Tab-separated table of N, CA, C and O in Angstrom:
chain	number	residue	atom	x	y	z
A	1	MET	N	-23.421	24.727	-0.399
A	1	MET	CA	-23.353	23.551	0.519
A	1	MET	C	-21.725	23.246	0.943
A	1	MET	O	-20.807	23.354	0.184
A	2	THR	N	-21.863	22.822	2.280
A	2	THR	CA	-20.440	22.581	2.701
A	2	THR	C	-20.224	20.990	2.954
A	2	THR	O	-21.393	20.276	3.071
A	3	SER	N	-19.065	20.630	2.836
A	3	SER	CA	-18.922	19.061	3.078
A	3	SER	C	-18.893	18.868	4.427
A	3	SER	O	-18.797	19.648	5.471
A	4	ALA	N	-19.058	17.413	4.998
A	4	ALA	CA	-19.115	17.024	6.327
A	4	ALA	C	-17.956	17.465	7.008
A	4	ALA	O	-17.967	17.676	8.179
A	5	THR	N	-16.789	17.407	6.224
A	5	THR	CA	-15.588	17.714	6.755
A	5	THR	C	-15.484	19.181	7.398
A	5	THR	O	-15.088	19.397	8.416
A	6	SER	N	-15.811	20.127	6.408
A	6	SER	CA	-15.791	21.352	6.777
A	6	SER	C	-16.735	21.865	7.754
A	6	SER	O	-16.362	22.705	8.732
A	7	ARG	N	-17.959	21.116	7.907
A	7	ARG	CA	-18.756	21.409	8.989
A	7	ARG	C	-18.330	20.886	10.444
A	7	ARG	O	-18.496	21.457	11.289
A	8	SER	N	-17.556	19.829	10.386
A	8	SER	CA	-17.246	19.459	11.722
A	8	SER	C	-15.953	20.060	12.113
A	8	SER	O	-15.814	20.231	13.398
A	9	GLU	N	-15.136	20.617	11.381
A	9	GLU	CA	-14.139	21.464	11.641
A	9	GLU	C	-14.411	22.747	12.122
A	9	GLU	O	-13.631	23.384	12.885
A	10	SER	N	-15.535	23.341	11.702
A	10	SER	CA	-15.829	24.689	12.067
A	10	SER	C	-16.919	24.679	13.328
A	10	SER	O	-17.233	25.711	13.756
A	11	LYS	N	-16.907	23.479	13.936
A	11	LYS	CA	-17.669	23.484	15.257
A	11	LYS	C	-16.969	24.471	16.364
A	11	LYS	O	-15.881	24.259	16.407
A	12	ALA	N	-17.659	25.396	16.929
A	12	ALA	CA	-17.206	26.109	17.956
A	12	ALA	C	-17.177	25.100	19.304
A	12	ALA	O	-17.888	24.365	19.562
A	13	GLY	N	-15.808	25.415	20.044
A	13	GLY	CA	-15.749	24.470	20.974
A	13	GLY	C	-15.134	23.170	20.820
A	13	GLY	O	-15.138	22.333	21.716
A	14	SER	N	-14.876	22.802	19.621
A	14	SER	CA	-14.459	21.425	19.508
A	14	SER	C	-12.940	21.189	19.805
A	14	SER	O	-12.181	22.200	19.764
A	15	THR	N	-12.554	19.987	20.347
A	15	THR	CA	-11.057	19.948	20.837
A	15	THR	C	-10.286	19.648	19.554
A	15	THR	O	-10.507	18.623	18.845
A	16	PRO	N	-9.236	20.297	19.347
A	16	PRO	CA	-8.257	20.195	18.408
A	16	PRO	C	-7.554	18.804	18.571
A	16	PRO	O	-7.212	18.459	19.542
A	17	THR	N	-7.323	17.869	17.231
A	17	THR	CA	-6.696	16.703	17.532
A	17	THR	C	-5.299	17.030	17.129
A	17	THR	O	-5.064	18.087	16.470
A	18	PRO	N	-4.430	16.255	17.228
A	18	PRO	CA	-2.999	16.401	16.889
A	18	PRO	C	-2.887	16.563	15.280
A	18	PRO	O	-2.172	17.412	14.953
A	19	ALA	N	-3.691	15.824	14.658
A	19	ALA	CA	-3.628	16.089	13.092
A	19	ALA	C	-3.889	17.506	12.642
A	19	ALA	O	-3.439	18.005	11.702
A	20	SER	N	-5.056	17.927	13.474
A	20	SER	CA	-5.323	19.275	12.817
A	20	SER	C	-4.492	20.358	13.454
A	20	SER	O	-4.438	21.474	12.951
A	21	LEU	N	-3.700	19.978	14.557
A	21	LEU	CA	-2.422	21.168	14.802
A	21	LEU	C	-1.351	20.968	13.938
A	21	LEU	O	-0.203	21.689	14.257
A	22	GLY	N	-1.244	19.912	12.931
A	22	GLY	CA	-0.094	19.826	12.267
A	22	GLY	C	0.971	18.879	12.763
A	22	GLY	O	2.185	18.918	12.295
A	23	ARG	N	0.625	18.201	13.959
A	23	ARG	CA	1.656	17.660	14.722
A	23	ARG	C	1.305	16.213	14.363
A	23	ARG	O	0.304	15.533	14.186
A	24	PRO	N	2.341	15.176	13.913
A	24	PRO	CA	2.116	13.796	13.598
A	24	PRO	C	1.606	12.896	14.766
A	24	PRO	O	1.979	13.239	15.931
A	25	LYS	N	0.937	11.970	14.694
A	25	LYS	CA	0.501	11.088	15.787
A	25	LYS	C	1.947	10.281	16.077
A	25	LYS	O	2.602	9.857	15.173
A	26	PRO	N	2.080	9.979	17.175
A	26	PRO	CA	3.076	8.972	17.735
A	26	PRO	C	2.868	7.695	17.297
A	26	PRO	O	1.859	7.172	16.982
A	27	THR	N	4.173	7.103	16.744
A	27	THR	CA	4.258	5.747	16.292
A	27	THR	C	3.785	4.718	17.602
A	27	THR	O	4.284	4.852	18.748
A	28	PRO	N	3.037	3.814	17.328
A	28	PRO	CA	2.823	2.819	18.508
A	28	PRO	C	3.986	1.996	18.773
A	28	PRO	O	4.861	1.832	17.912
A	29	PRO	N	4.169	1.185	19.862
A	29	PRO	CA	5.101	0.449	20.343
A	29	PRO	C	5.287	-0.747	19.423
A	29	PRO	O	4.300	-1.090	18.887
A	30	VAL	N	6.743	-1.178	19.331
A	30	VAL	CA	6.715	-2.346	18.291
A	30	VAL	C	5.926	-3.611	18.949
A	30	VAL	O	5.846	-3.819	20.168
A	31	GLY	N	5.220	-4.287	17.982
A	31	GLY	CA	4.381	-5.445	18.562
A	31	GLY	C	3.078	-5.076	18.785
A	31	GLY	O	2.240	-5.976	18.827
A	32	THR	N	2.770	-3.939	18.793
A	32	THR	CA	1.403	-3.555	18.946
A	32	THR	C	0.474	-3.801	17.770
A	32	THR	O	0.878	-3.266	16.665
A	33	PRO	N	-0.588	-4.339	17.746
A	33	PRO	CA	-1.385	-4.410	16.629
A	33	PRO	C	-1.943	-3.192	15.859
A	33	PRO	O	-2.237	-2.189	16.773
A	34	VAL	N	-1.991	-3.278	14.633
A	34	VAL	CA	-2.245	-1.895	13.859
A	34	VAL	C	-3.757	-2.187	13.375
A	34	VAL	O	-3.892	-3.251	12.755
A	35	ARG	N	-4.612	-1.301	13.558
A	35	ARG	CA	-6.113	-1.450	13.133
A	35	ARG	C	-6.214	-1.017	11.685
A	35	ARG	O	-5.657	0.050	11.491
A	36	VAL	N	-6.403	-1.846	10.707
A	36	VAL	CA	-6.631	-1.517	9.345
A	36	VAL	C	-7.840	-1.908	8.870
A	36	VAL	O	-8.492	-2.749	9.383
A	37	THR	N	-8.390	-1.176	7.855
A	37	THR	CA	-9.889	-1.697	7.414
A	37	THR	C	-9.612	-2.855	6.210
A	37	THR	O	-8.445	-3.139	5.954
A	38	GLY	N	-10.615	-3.420	5.721
A	38	GLY	CA	-10.436	-4.499	4.972
A	38	GLY	C	-9.849	-4.088	3.653
A	38	GLY	O	-9.145	-4.895	3.008
A	39	ALA	N	-10.196	-2.924	3.342
A	39	ALA	CA	-9.727	-2.281	1.834
A	39	ALA	C	-8.192	-2.237	2.048
A	39	ALA	O	-7.529	-2.533	1.221
A	40	GLN	N	-7.726	-1.706	3.152
A	40	GLN	CA	-6.402	-1.482	3.439
A	40	GLN	C	-5.600	-2.888	3.611
A	40	GLN	O	-4.478	-2.886	3.037
A	41	SER	N	-6.089	-3.836	4.205
A	41	SER	CA	-5.584	-4.999	4.281
A	41	SER	C	-5.380	-5.753	2.879
A	41	SER	O	-4.483	-6.407	2.614
A	42	LEU	N	-6.626	-5.581	2.043
A	42	LEU	CA	-6.406	-6.006	0.847
A	42	LEU	C	-5.434	-5.478	-0.128
A	42	LEU	O	-4.488	-6.092	-0.737
A	43	VAL	N	-5.311	-4.089	-0.218
A	43	VAL	CA	-4.209	-3.454	-0.695
A	43	VAL	C	-2.834	-3.809	-0.426
A	43	VAL	O	-2.126	-4.114	-1.159
A	44	ARG	N	-2.662	-4.088	0.943
A	44	ARG	CA	-1.356	-4.335	1.517
A	44	ARG	C	-1.024	-5.960	0.992
A	44	ARG	O	0.291	-5.983	0.670
A	45	SER	N	-1.917	-6.778	1.101
A	45	SER	CA	-1.680	-8.034	0.643
A	45	SER	C	-1.240	-8.074	-1.083
A	45	SER	O	-0.332	-8.813	-1.249
A	46	LEU	N	-1.934	-7.454	-1.827
A	46	LEU	CA	-1.635	-7.330	-3.306
A	46	LEU	C	-0.327	-6.610	-3.345
A	46	LEU	O	0.432	-7.221	-4.337
A	47	GLU	N	0.092	-5.722	-2.559
A	47	GLU	CA	1.393	-5.038	-2.742
A	47	GLU	C	2.476	-5.954	-2.314
A	47	GLU	O	3.575	-6.095	-2.958
A	48	ALA	N	2.118	-6.883	-1.315
A	48	ALA	CA	3.157	-7.859	-0.914
A	48	ALA	C	3.416	-8.845	-1.869
A	48	ALA	O	4.702	-9.423	-1.898
A	49	VAL	N	2.519	-9.276	-2.555
A	49	VAL	CA	2.671	-10.285	-3.726
A	49	VAL	C	3.187	-9.834	-5.096
A	49	VAL	O	3.437	-10.481	-5.856
A	50	GLY	N	3.281	-8.323	-4.933
A	50	GLY	CA	3.788	-7.689	-6.130
A	50	GLY	C	2.758	-7.374	-7.408
A	50	GLY	O	3.086	-7.371	-8.473
A	51	ALA	N	1.488	-7.488	-7.071
A	51	ALA	CA	0.428	-7.213	-8.084
A	51	ALA	C	0.624	-5.928	-8.642
A	51	ALA	O	0.842	-4.901	-7.820
A	52	GLU	N	0.587	-5.712	-9.935
A	52	GLU	CA	0.525	-4.395	-10.553
A	52	GLU	C	-0.737	-4.130	-11.225
A	52	GLU	O	-1.122	-2.740	-11.186
A	53	VAL	N	-1.552	-4.941	-11.566
A	53	VAL	CA	-3.006	-4.663	-12.197
A	53	VAL	C	-3.977	-5.687	-11.474
A	53	VAL	O	-3.769	-6.835	-11.398
A	54	VAL	N	-5.065	-4.984	-11.366
A	54	VAL	CA	-6.010	-5.638	-10.550
A	54	VAL	C	-7.442	-5.472	-11.250
A	54	VAL	O	-7.707	-4.339	-11.535
A	55	PHE	N	-8.176	-6.453	-11.564
A	55	PHE	CA	-9.454	-6.233	-12.275
A	55	PHE	C	-10.533	-6.291	-11.173
A	55	PHE	O	-10.386	-7.021	-10.186
A	56	GLY	N	-11.574	-5.458	-11.358
A	56	GLY	CA	-12.588	-5.455	-10.349
A	56	GLY	C	-13.766	-5.008	-10.823
A	56	GLY	O	-13.931	-4.172	-12.023
A	57	ILE	N	-15.092	-5.190	-10.565
A	57	ILE	CA	-16.518	-4.548	-10.889
A	57	ILE	C	-16.775	-3.783	-9.725
A	57	ILE	O	-16.920	-4.310	-8.718
A	58	PRO	N	-17.007	-2.529	-10.074
A	58	PRO	CA	-17.219	-1.567	-8.911
A	58	PRO	C	-18.717	-1.756	-8.471
A	58	PRO	O	-19.614	-2.172	-9.099
A	59	GLY	N	-18.755	-1.576	-7.072
A	59	GLY	CA	-20.034	-1.807	-6.232
A	59	GLY	C	-19.979	-1.249	-5.149
A	59	GLY	O	-18.954	-0.724	-4.580
A	60	GLY	N	-21.022	-0.887	-4.437
A	60	GLY	CA	-20.970	-0.267	-3.208
A	60	GLY	C	-19.939	-0.829	-2.149
A	60	GLY	O	-19.322	-0.206	-1.322
A	61	THR	N	-20.098	-2.112	-1.968
A	61	THR	CA	-19.226	-2.883	-1.006
A	61	THR	C	-17.808	-2.541	-1.254
A	61	THR	O	-16.902	-2.486	-0.344
A	62	ILE	N	-17.222	-2.696	-2.322
A	62	ILE	CA	-15.938	-2.642	-2.734
A	62	ILE	C	-15.306	-1.518	-3.148
A	62	ILE	O	-13.987	-1.269	-3.098
A	63	LEU	N	-16.132	-0.313	-3.103
A	63	LEU	CA	-15.659	1.065	-3.299
A	63	LEU	C	-14.499	1.540	-2.462
A	63	LEU	O	-13.450	2.001	-3.148
A	64	PRO	N	-14.492	1.054	-1.284
A	64	PRO	CA	-13.232	1.601	-0.304
A	64	PRO	C	-11.926	0.963	-0.779
A	64	PRO	O	-10.785	1.591	-0.800
A	65	ALA	N	-11.908	0.006	-1.495
A	65	ALA	CA	-10.859	-0.812	-1.900
A	65	ALA	C	-10.272	-0.053	-3.129
A	65	ALA	O	-9.065	-0.227	-3.642
A	66	TYR	N	-11.179	0.630	-4.034
A	66	TYR	CA	-10.700	1.254	-5.145
A	66	TYR	C	-9.998	2.505	-4.920
A	66	TYR	O	-9.220	3.246	-5.274
C-alpha cells in the first residue's frame, strides 16, 4: 500500500512545484498577510506568551494542534 503523498508524486505528467525541485518558495513582500491554520495560530500564540507546557485532551478536531 502506498501513501497519498507517494501516489500524487508519481503521477505522470504532473507539473513539478518549486518545493519538489528543491528550490525554496520566495518570501512574500513585507506587510502581506500570511495564511496560517488555526493550529499554527494557536502554537504561535502560545510561543509568544512563553508557554512551555500545555495540557490537552486529544480528539479529532484538536489533533492538528498536537
